[in-house]
Short mmCIF file of C-alpha atoms in Angstrom, two decimals:
data_model
loop_
_atom_site.label_atom_id
_atom_site.label_comp_id
_atom_site.label_asym_id
_atom_site.label_seq_id
_atom_site.Cartn_x
_atom_site.Cartn_y
_atom_site.Cartn_z
CA UNK A 4 -9.79 -17.72 13.11
CA UNK A 5 -10.86 -14.23 14.16
CA UNK A 6 -12.01 -13.90 17.78
CA UNK A 7 -15.74 -13.43 18.25
CA UNK A 8 -17.05 -10.15 19.56
CA UNK A 9 -19.24 -9.73 22.62
CA UNK A 10 -20.48 -6.33 21.51
CA UNK A 11 -24.02 -5.21 22.36
CA UNK A 12 -26.42 -6.73 19.79
CA UNK A 13 -28.31 -3.43 19.65
CA UNK A 14 -25.31 -1.76 17.99
CA UNK A 15 -26.23 -0.47 14.53
CA UNK A 16 -23.73 -1.80 11.98
CA UNK A 17 -23.76 -1.08 8.26
CA UNK A 18 -21.62 -0.11 5.28
CA UNK A 19 -21.54 3.54 4.36
CA UNK A 20 -22.68 5.31 1.22
CA UNK A 21 -21.94 8.67 -0.38
CA UNK A 22 -24.24 10.41 2.11
CA UNK A 23 -21.91 9.33 4.92
CA UNK A 24 -18.73 10.95 3.55
CA UNK A 25 -19.02 14.15 5.56
CA UNK A 26 -19.91 12.18 8.70
CA UNK A 27 -16.86 9.92 8.39
CA UNK A 28 -14.60 12.87 7.53
CA UNK A 29 -15.77 14.69 10.65
CA UNK A 30 -15.16 11.56 12.75
CA UNK A 31 -11.59 11.38 11.41
CA UNK A 32 -11.05 15.05 12.22
CA UNK A 33 -12.45 14.80 15.74
CA UNK A 34 -11.34 11.34 16.84
CA UNK A 35 -8.35 10.39 14.68
CA UNK A 36 -6.20 13.42 13.94
CA UNK A 37 -7.04 17.07 13.55
CA UNK A 38 -6.18 18.24 10.05
CA UNK A 39 -5.87 14.69 8.66
CA UNK A 40 -5.86 14.83 4.86
CA UNK A 41 -8.88 12.53 4.60
CA UNK A 42 -10.88 14.90 6.76
CA UNK A 43 -10.24 17.85 4.44
CA UNK A 44 -9.58 16.49 0.94
CA UNK A 45 -12.92 15.15 -0.29
CA UNK A 46 -11.62 14.36 -3.79
CA UNK A 47 -8.89 12.10 -2.37
CA UNK A 48 -11.35 10.54 0.09
CA UNK A 49 -13.81 9.66 -2.67
CA UNK A 50 -11.04 8.36 -4.92
CA UNK A 51 -9.87 5.97 -2.21
CA UNK A 52 -13.15 4.73 -0.74
CA UNK A 53 -16.20 5.56 -2.88
CA UNK A 54 -17.45 2.96 -5.38
CA UNK A 55 -19.11 3.92 -8.64
CA UNK A 56 -22.47 2.67 -7.34
CA UNK A 57 -22.31 5.05 -4.36
CA UNK A 58 -21.17 2.50 -1.79
CA UNK A 59 -18.58 3.78 0.66
CA UNK A 60 -15.98 1.20 1.62
CA UNK A 61 -16.30 1.81 5.34
CA UNK A 62 -17.93 -0.37 7.96
CA UNK A 63 -19.68 1.94 10.43
CA UNK A 64 -20.99 1.46 13.95
CA UNK A 65 -23.65 3.75 15.41
CA UNK A 66 -24.67 4.04 19.05
CA UNK A 67 -28.33 2.92 19.10
CA UNK A 68 -29.67 5.56 21.49
CA UNK A 69 -28.07 8.68 20.03
CA UNK A 70 -27.42 7.33 16.50
CA UNK A 71 -23.92 8.82 16.77
CA UNK A 72 -21.05 7.30 14.79
CA UNK A 73 -18.77 5.60 17.31
CA UNK A 74 -16.47 3.38 15.17
CA UNK A 75 -15.17 3.23 11.61
CA UNK A 76 -13.18 0.73 9.58
CA UNK A 77 -12.20 1.52 6.02
CA UNK A 78 -11.00 -0.96 3.46
CA UNK A 79 -9.54 -0.92 -0.03
CA UNK A 80 -10.37 -3.87 -2.32
CA UNK A 81 -8.04 -4.88 -5.15
CA UNK A 82 -10.66 -6.79 -7.13
CA UNK A 83 -14.32 -6.44 -8.02
CA UNK A 84 -15.36 -9.33 -5.77
CA UNK A 85 -13.66 -7.75 -2.73
CA UNK A 86 -11.85 -11.03 -2.12
CA UNK A 87 -8.59 -9.24 -1.26
CA UNK A 88 -8.92 -6.21 1.00
CA UNK A 89 -6.57 -3.91 2.84
CA UNK A 90 -7.89 -2.45 6.09
CA UNK A 91 -7.32 1.20 6.97
CA UNK A 92 -8.66 3.94 9.22
CA UNK A 93 -9.75 1.59 12.04
CA UNK A 94 -10.88 3.68 14.98
CA UNK A 95 -13.46 3.58 17.75
CA UNK A 96 -14.36 6.26 20.25
CA UNK A 97 -12.86 5.76 23.68
CA UNK A 98 -15.67 7.36 25.70
CA UNK A 99 -16.22 5.37 28.91
CA UNK A 100 -19.96 4.97 28.34
CA UNK A 101 -19.37 3.52 24.85
CA UNK A 102 -16.84 0.84 25.77
CA UNK A 103 -19.58 -1.69 26.51
CA UNK A 104 -20.33 -1.91 22.80
CA UNK A 105 -16.79 -3.00 21.83
CA UNK A 106 -17.53 -1.16 18.61
CA UNK A 107 -14.00 -1.49 17.19
CA UNK A 108 -14.15 -5.29 17.18
CA UNK A 109 -17.77 -5.15 16.04
CA UNK A 110 -16.99 -3.28 12.80
CA UNK A 111 -14.19 -5.73 12.02
CA UNK A 112 -16.42 -8.77 12.56
CA UNK A 113 -19.22 -7.16 10.56
CA UNK A 114 -16.88 -6.47 7.65
CA UNK A 115 -15.45 -10.02 7.66
CA UNK A 116 -18.88 -11.66 8.00
CA UNK A 117 -20.33 -9.61 5.15
CA UNK A 118 -17.42 -9.72 2.68
CA UNK A 119 -15.82 -13.06 3.58
CA UNK A 120 -12.52 -12.00 1.99
CA UNK A 121 -9.92 -14.57 1.02
CA UNK A 122 -7.11 -12.16 1.85
CA UNK A 123 -7.18 -9.47 4.54
CA UNK A 124 -4.16 -7.40 5.51
CA UNK A 125 -2.97 -3.93 6.42
CA UNK A 126 0.33 -2.12 5.94
CA UNK A 127 1.64 0.57 8.26
CA UNK A 128 0.02 -0.70 11.45
CA UNK A 129 1.08 0.85 14.74
CA UNK A 130 3.76 -1.28 16.35
CA UNK A 131 1.87 -1.04 19.65
CA UNK A 132 -1.16 -2.81 18.12
CA UNK A 133 0.68 -6.01 17.12
CA UNK A 134 -0.67 -7.92 20.10
CA UNK A 135 -4.22 -6.98 19.12
CA UNK A 136 -3.79 -8.38 15.62
CA UNK A 137 -2.09 -11.51 16.94
CA UNK A 138 -4.99 -12.00 19.38
CA UNK A 139 -7.34 -11.76 16.43
CA UNK A 140 -5.46 -14.59 14.73
CA UNK A 141 -3.33 -12.67 12.25
CA UNK A 142 0.41 -12.79 11.54
CA UNK A 143 2.49 -9.64 11.89
CA UNK A 144 5.77 -8.74 10.24
CA UNK A 145 8.02 -5.93 9.02
CA UNK A 146 8.16 -5.00 5.34
CA UNK A 147 11.53 -5.53 3.68
CA UNK A 148 13.32 -2.53 2.20
CA UNK A 149 15.70 -3.15 -0.72
CA UNK A 150 17.77 -0.73 -2.76
CA UNK A 151 20.05 -0.46 -5.78
CA UNK A 152 22.18 2.70 -5.98
CA UNK A 153 23.35 4.80 -8.93
CA UNK A 154 27.06 4.11 -9.44
CA UNK A 155 27.61 7.40 -11.26
CA UNK A 156 26.84 9.64 -8.27
CA UNK A 157 29.60 10.61 -5.85
CA UNK A 158 27.66 12.76 -3.39
CA UNK A 159 24.24 11.64 -2.23
CA UNK A 160 21.59 14.00 -0.87
CA UNK A 161 18.65 11.64 -0.30
CA UNK A 162 20.09 8.26 0.69
CA UNK A 163 22.66 8.24 3.49
CA UNK A 164 25.65 5.87 3.66
CA UNK A 165 24.69 3.64 0.74
CA UNK A 166 26.44 0.27 1.12
CA UNK A 167 28.90 -0.87 -1.52
CA UNK A 168 26.81 -4.01 -1.99
CA UNK A 169 23.93 -1.87 -3.25
CA UNK A 170 25.89 -0.07 -5.99
CA UNK A 171 24.49 -0.82 -9.43
CA UNK A 172 26.54 -2.92 -11.82
CA UNK A 173 25.50 -4.18 -15.23
CA UNK A 174 24.35 -7.79 -15.34
CA UNK A 175 27.26 -9.84 -16.60
CA UNK A 176 25.07 -12.16 -18.63
CA UNK A 177 23.06 -11.04 -21.62
CA UNK A 178 19.61 -9.94 -20.47
CA UNK A 179 17.15 -9.35 -23.29
CA UNK A 180 14.66 -7.38 -21.20
CA UNK A 181 12.98 -4.05 -21.78
CA UNK A 182 10.26 -1.77 -20.47
CA UNK A 183 7.44 -0.37 -22.60
CA UNK A 184 5.50 2.69 -21.45
CA UNK A 185 1.85 2.15 -20.51
CA UNK A 186 -0.08 5.42 -20.54
CA UNK A 187 -3.71 4.43 -21.04
CA UNK A 188 -6.29 1.99 -19.73
CA UNK A 189 -6.27 0.29 -23.12
CA UNK A 190 -2.50 -0.26 -22.96
CA UNK A 191 -2.79 -1.62 -19.44
CA UNK A 192 -5.64 -3.93 -20.36
CA UNK A 193 -3.73 -5.26 -23.36
CA UNK A 194 -0.57 -5.94 -21.32
CA UNK A 195 -2.61 -7.54 -18.55
CA UNK A 196 -4.35 -9.85 -21.03
CA UNK A 197 -1.00 -11.58 -21.55
CA UNK A 198 -0.61 -12.38 -17.85
CA UNK A 199 -2.24 -14.77 -15.40
CA UNK A 200 -3.93 -12.72 -12.68
CA UNK A 201 -5.49 -15.68 -10.90
CA UNK A 202 -3.21 -15.60 -7.87
CA UNK A 203 -2.67 -11.84 -7.51
CA UNK A 204 -6.30 -10.99 -6.66
CA UNK A 205 -5.75 -7.65 -8.40
CA UNK A 206 -7.88 -6.91 -11.43
CA UNK A 207 -7.29 -4.46 -14.26
CA UNK A 208 -10.00 -2.09 -13.05
CA UNK A 209 -8.25 -1.79 -9.70
CA UNK A 210 -4.81 -1.25 -11.27
CA UNK A 211 -6.19 1.34 -13.67
CA UNK A 212 -7.97 3.26 -10.92
CA UNK A 213 -5.04 2.96 -8.52
CA UNK A 214 -2.21 3.99 -10.82
CA UNK A 215 -3.62 5.79 -13.86
CA UNK A 216 -6.37 7.85 -12.23
CA UNK A 217 -4.76 9.03 -8.99
CA UNK A 218 -5.82 12.64 -8.30
CA UNK A 219 -2.53 13.68 -6.64
CA UNK A 220 0.33 11.37 -7.66
CA UNK A 221 1.87 10.66 -11.05
CA UNK A 222 2.75 6.97 -11.41
CA UNK A 223 4.91 5.49 -14.13
CA UNK A 224 3.61 2.21 -15.54
CA UNK A 225 5.73 -0.14 -17.65
CA UNK A 226 5.12 -3.40 -19.46
CA UNK A 227 8.02 -5.72 -18.61
CA UNK A 228 9.32 -7.69 -21.58
CA UNK A 229 11.76 -10.61 -21.62
CA UNK A 230 12.82 -11.99 -25.00
CA UNK A 231 9.92 -10.08 -26.56
CA UNK A 232 7.41 -11.74 -24.21
CA UNK A 233 5.37 -9.90 -21.58
CA UNK A 234 6.31 -11.17 -18.12
CA UNK A 235 4.82 -8.47 -15.92
CA UNK A 236 3.75 -4.91 -15.24
CA UNK A 237 5.82 -2.51 -13.14
CA UNK A 238 4.47 0.52 -11.27
CA UNK A 239 6.80 3.15 -9.82
CA UNK A 240 6.96 6.77 -8.78
CA UNK A 241 9.74 9.36 -8.73
CA UNK A 242 10.29 11.09 -5.41
CA UNK A 243 12.11 14.40 -4.99
CA UNK A 244 14.13 15.98 -2.17
CA UNK A 245 17.17 18.26 -1.87
CA UNK A 246 17.19 18.91 -5.63
CA UNK A 247 17.59 15.19 -6.28
CA UNK A 248 15.29 12.34 -7.25
CA UNK A 249 14.93 8.61 -6.69
CA UNK A 250 12.72 5.83 -8.01
CA UNK A 251 10.39 3.91 -5.71
CA UNK A 252 8.88 0.70 -7.04
CA UNK A 253 5.28 0.76 -5.85
CA UNK A 254 3.78 -2.44 -7.25
CA UNK A 255 4.70 -5.41 -9.41
CA UNK A 256 2.36 -7.81 -11.18
CA UNK A 257 3.69 -10.79 -13.06
CA UNK A 258 5.78 -13.93 -13.18
CA UNK A 259 8.71 -14.70 -10.92
CA UNK A 260 11.10 -13.44 -13.59
CA UNK A 261 9.36 -10.05 -13.72
CA UNK A 262 11.37 -8.24 -11.04
CA UNK A 263 14.75 -9.38 -12.32
CA UNK A 264 13.74 -8.55 -15.89
CA UNK A 265 12.54 -5.09 -14.87
CA UNK A 266 15.55 -4.00 -12.81
CA UNK A 267 18.16 -3.85 -15.59
CA UNK A 268 16.23 -1.48 -17.94
CA UNK A 269 14.90 0.48 -14.94
CA UNK A 270 18.47 0.94 -13.69
CA UNK A 271 19.42 2.27 -17.12
CA UNK A 272 16.57 4.76 -16.78
CA UNK A 273 17.93 5.66 -13.32
CA UNK A 274 21.35 6.41 -14.80
CA UNK A 275 19.96 8.48 -17.67
CA UNK A 276 17.76 10.53 -15.35
CA UNK A 277 20.37 10.95 -12.61
CA UNK A 278 18.19 9.35 -9.92
CA UNK A 279 20.12 8.47 -6.76
CA UNK A 280 18.68 5.01 -6.34
CA UNK A 281 15.80 2.59 -6.85
CA UNK A 282 14.10 1.19 -3.77
CA UNK A 283 11.44 -1.41 -3.11
CA UNK A 284 9.26 -1.96 -0.04
CA UNK A 285 7.76 -5.44 -0.05
CA UNK A 286 6.75 -8.44 2.02
CA UNK A 287 6.55 -12.08 1.03
CA UNK A 288 8.86 -12.03 -2.00
CA UNK A 289 11.18 -14.98 -2.40
CA UNK A 290 14.71 -14.00 -1.35
CA UNK A 291 16.11 -15.58 -4.49
CA UNK A 292 14.07 -13.18 -6.65
CA UNK A 293 15.50 -10.22 -4.77
CA UNK A 294 19.05 -11.53 -4.95
CA UNK A 295 18.77 -12.23 -8.68
CA UNK A 296 17.54 -8.65 -9.16
CA UNK A 297 20.72 -7.43 -7.40
CA UNK A 298 18.72 -5.59 -4.76
CA UNK A 299 20.48 -5.10 -1.41
CA UNK A 300 18.53 -5.53 1.82
CA UNK A 301 18.76 -2.27 3.78
CA UNK A 302 18.36 -4.21 7.02
CA UNK A 303 21.82 -5.75 6.48
CA UNK A 304 23.50 -2.34 6.69
CA UNK A 305 22.92 -0.53 9.99
CA UNK A 306 24.38 2.82 8.82
CA UNK A 307 22.38 2.98 5.60
CA UNK A 308 19.38 5.33 5.66
CA UNK A 309 16.87 5.06 2.84
CA UNK A 310 14.17 7.65 3.64
CA UNK A 311 10.54 6.68 3.80
CA UNK A 312 8.95 10.12 4.17
CA UNK A 313 9.17 12.76 1.42
CA UNK A 314 6.34 15.17 2.27
CA UNK A 315 7.80 16.54 4.38
CA UNK A 316 11.17 14.96 3.69
CA UNK A 317 12.87 13.20 6.56
CA UNK A 318 16.21 11.43 6.18
CA UNK A 319 15.30 8.70 8.62
CA UNK A 320 14.67 4.97 8.48
CA UNK A 321 11.10 3.85 9.20
CA UNK A 322 9.94 0.28 9.75
CA UNK A 323 6.62 -0.58 8.12
CA UNK A 324 4.71 -3.18 10.13
CA UNK A 325 1.83 -5.14 8.67
CA UNK A 326 -0.56 -7.96 9.42
CA UNK A 327 -2.00 -10.62 7.13
CA UNK A 328 -4.14 -13.71 7.33
CA UNK A 329 -2.06 -15.40 4.60
CA UNK A 330 1.53 -15.25 5.87
CA UNK A 331 2.72 -18.10 3.65
CA UNK A 332 1.38 -16.90 0.31
CA UNK A 333 0.61 -13.17 0.42
CA UNK A 334 2.91 -10.74 -1.41
CA UNK A 335 2.50 -7.10 -0.43
CA UNK A 336 4.04 -3.97 -1.93
CA UNK A 337 4.13 -0.31 -0.93
CA UNK A 338 1.21 0.41 -3.25
CA UNK A 339 -1.09 -2.10 -1.60
CA UNK A 340 -3.52 -0.46 0.78
CA UNK A 341 -3.39 3.20 1.72
CA UNK A 342 0.29 3.79 2.51
CA UNK A 343 1.30 5.54 -0.71
CA UNK A 344 -0.89 8.61 -0.47
CA UNK A 345 -0.44 12.30 0.33
CA UNK A 346 -0.15 13.20 4.00
#
C-alpha cells in the first residue's frame, strides 16, 4: 500500500500534453541536470513519452499561485491499458517555500490514483532513494548481470577478467533451436500471435514502437524457434568499444524455454561476428532458466568487469537498483523502462 500524501489540496495536478513538452524539457534542464539529453533532444523526448493522441506521459504539479511547474513524474507504459508502467524522471523542486506542497509525493499519488496500474516499477533508481521506495511500500533489489563469453578470443578489450565458467561451450545435447530475423511490424505481429502475452503485460504495439521505431538505436529482433515451434521473441543490441563488439540482450518475451533456446544460436552468431560476449541484465528470472542457458552470474566473480556504460565507454561494473510492487512475479529486463537510451 502506497503511503498517503498530505500535500496542499490547492496543488494543481494533471497529465501533460504536447503543449507541455517545452515546459517539461526546461524543468529537466534547470532542476534535473544541465545538458540532459531529454532537455535538448525533442525527437527522443517525444518518442519516449508522447502518445499518438497528444497525451504526454508525465504527471505534473503546478504551484497554484504562480502556476509554475514544481514537480514532474514520467512513466513508460508497456501496454495500451497502461496496466504496467515504468516510472522515470521523478523530480520536485527543493525551494523552501514549495516544500509544504510535498509535490513529489503528490504527483506519484495522482498517477497511481488515475491509472491504477497492476504493475509499477523503475530500473536504475538512485541507491540513496531505496528507503523512500521502501517507505512507500515497494520492494527494492539489484538487477542480475549474466554473461557468456566467446571462446575463440584470446585478448579481450571490452570485458575484463572473464571467468572460465562463463566461456561458451556447445550444448552437449542436441538442441533443435534457431533464430529467425524479424524486420517489420508485420513479422513481429505474426510471431507474437503464436505466443501468450497474457502475463507479460507487453503488447505488440509497445514492442514495435520500442524496438523497431527507435530514433537512435538499432535493435536486432529474432523469433525464437524450438523444434520448428515459436517459443519466444528476443531483442538485443550490439555495443561497440575499443574496436570490438558485444551483444546485449535487451528484452525477452516468451515461454520458459525461450532463453535457453535462444542462447545456442545467438552464441553461434557471436562466434561468426567475433563479438566478445553476450550479456543479460535482468531481475526476477528463475535461476534454473539462467543455469540451463549456461549464463554465468557476474556477481559470483569479483574480478570480472562487464561494462555497463558505452557512451562514453567505461570499463567499470555498475549495479542497477530497481523497485517494484510485484517482487514475486515481475520479470524486468534492461529494455524495460528508460535505461537503454542515449545519454
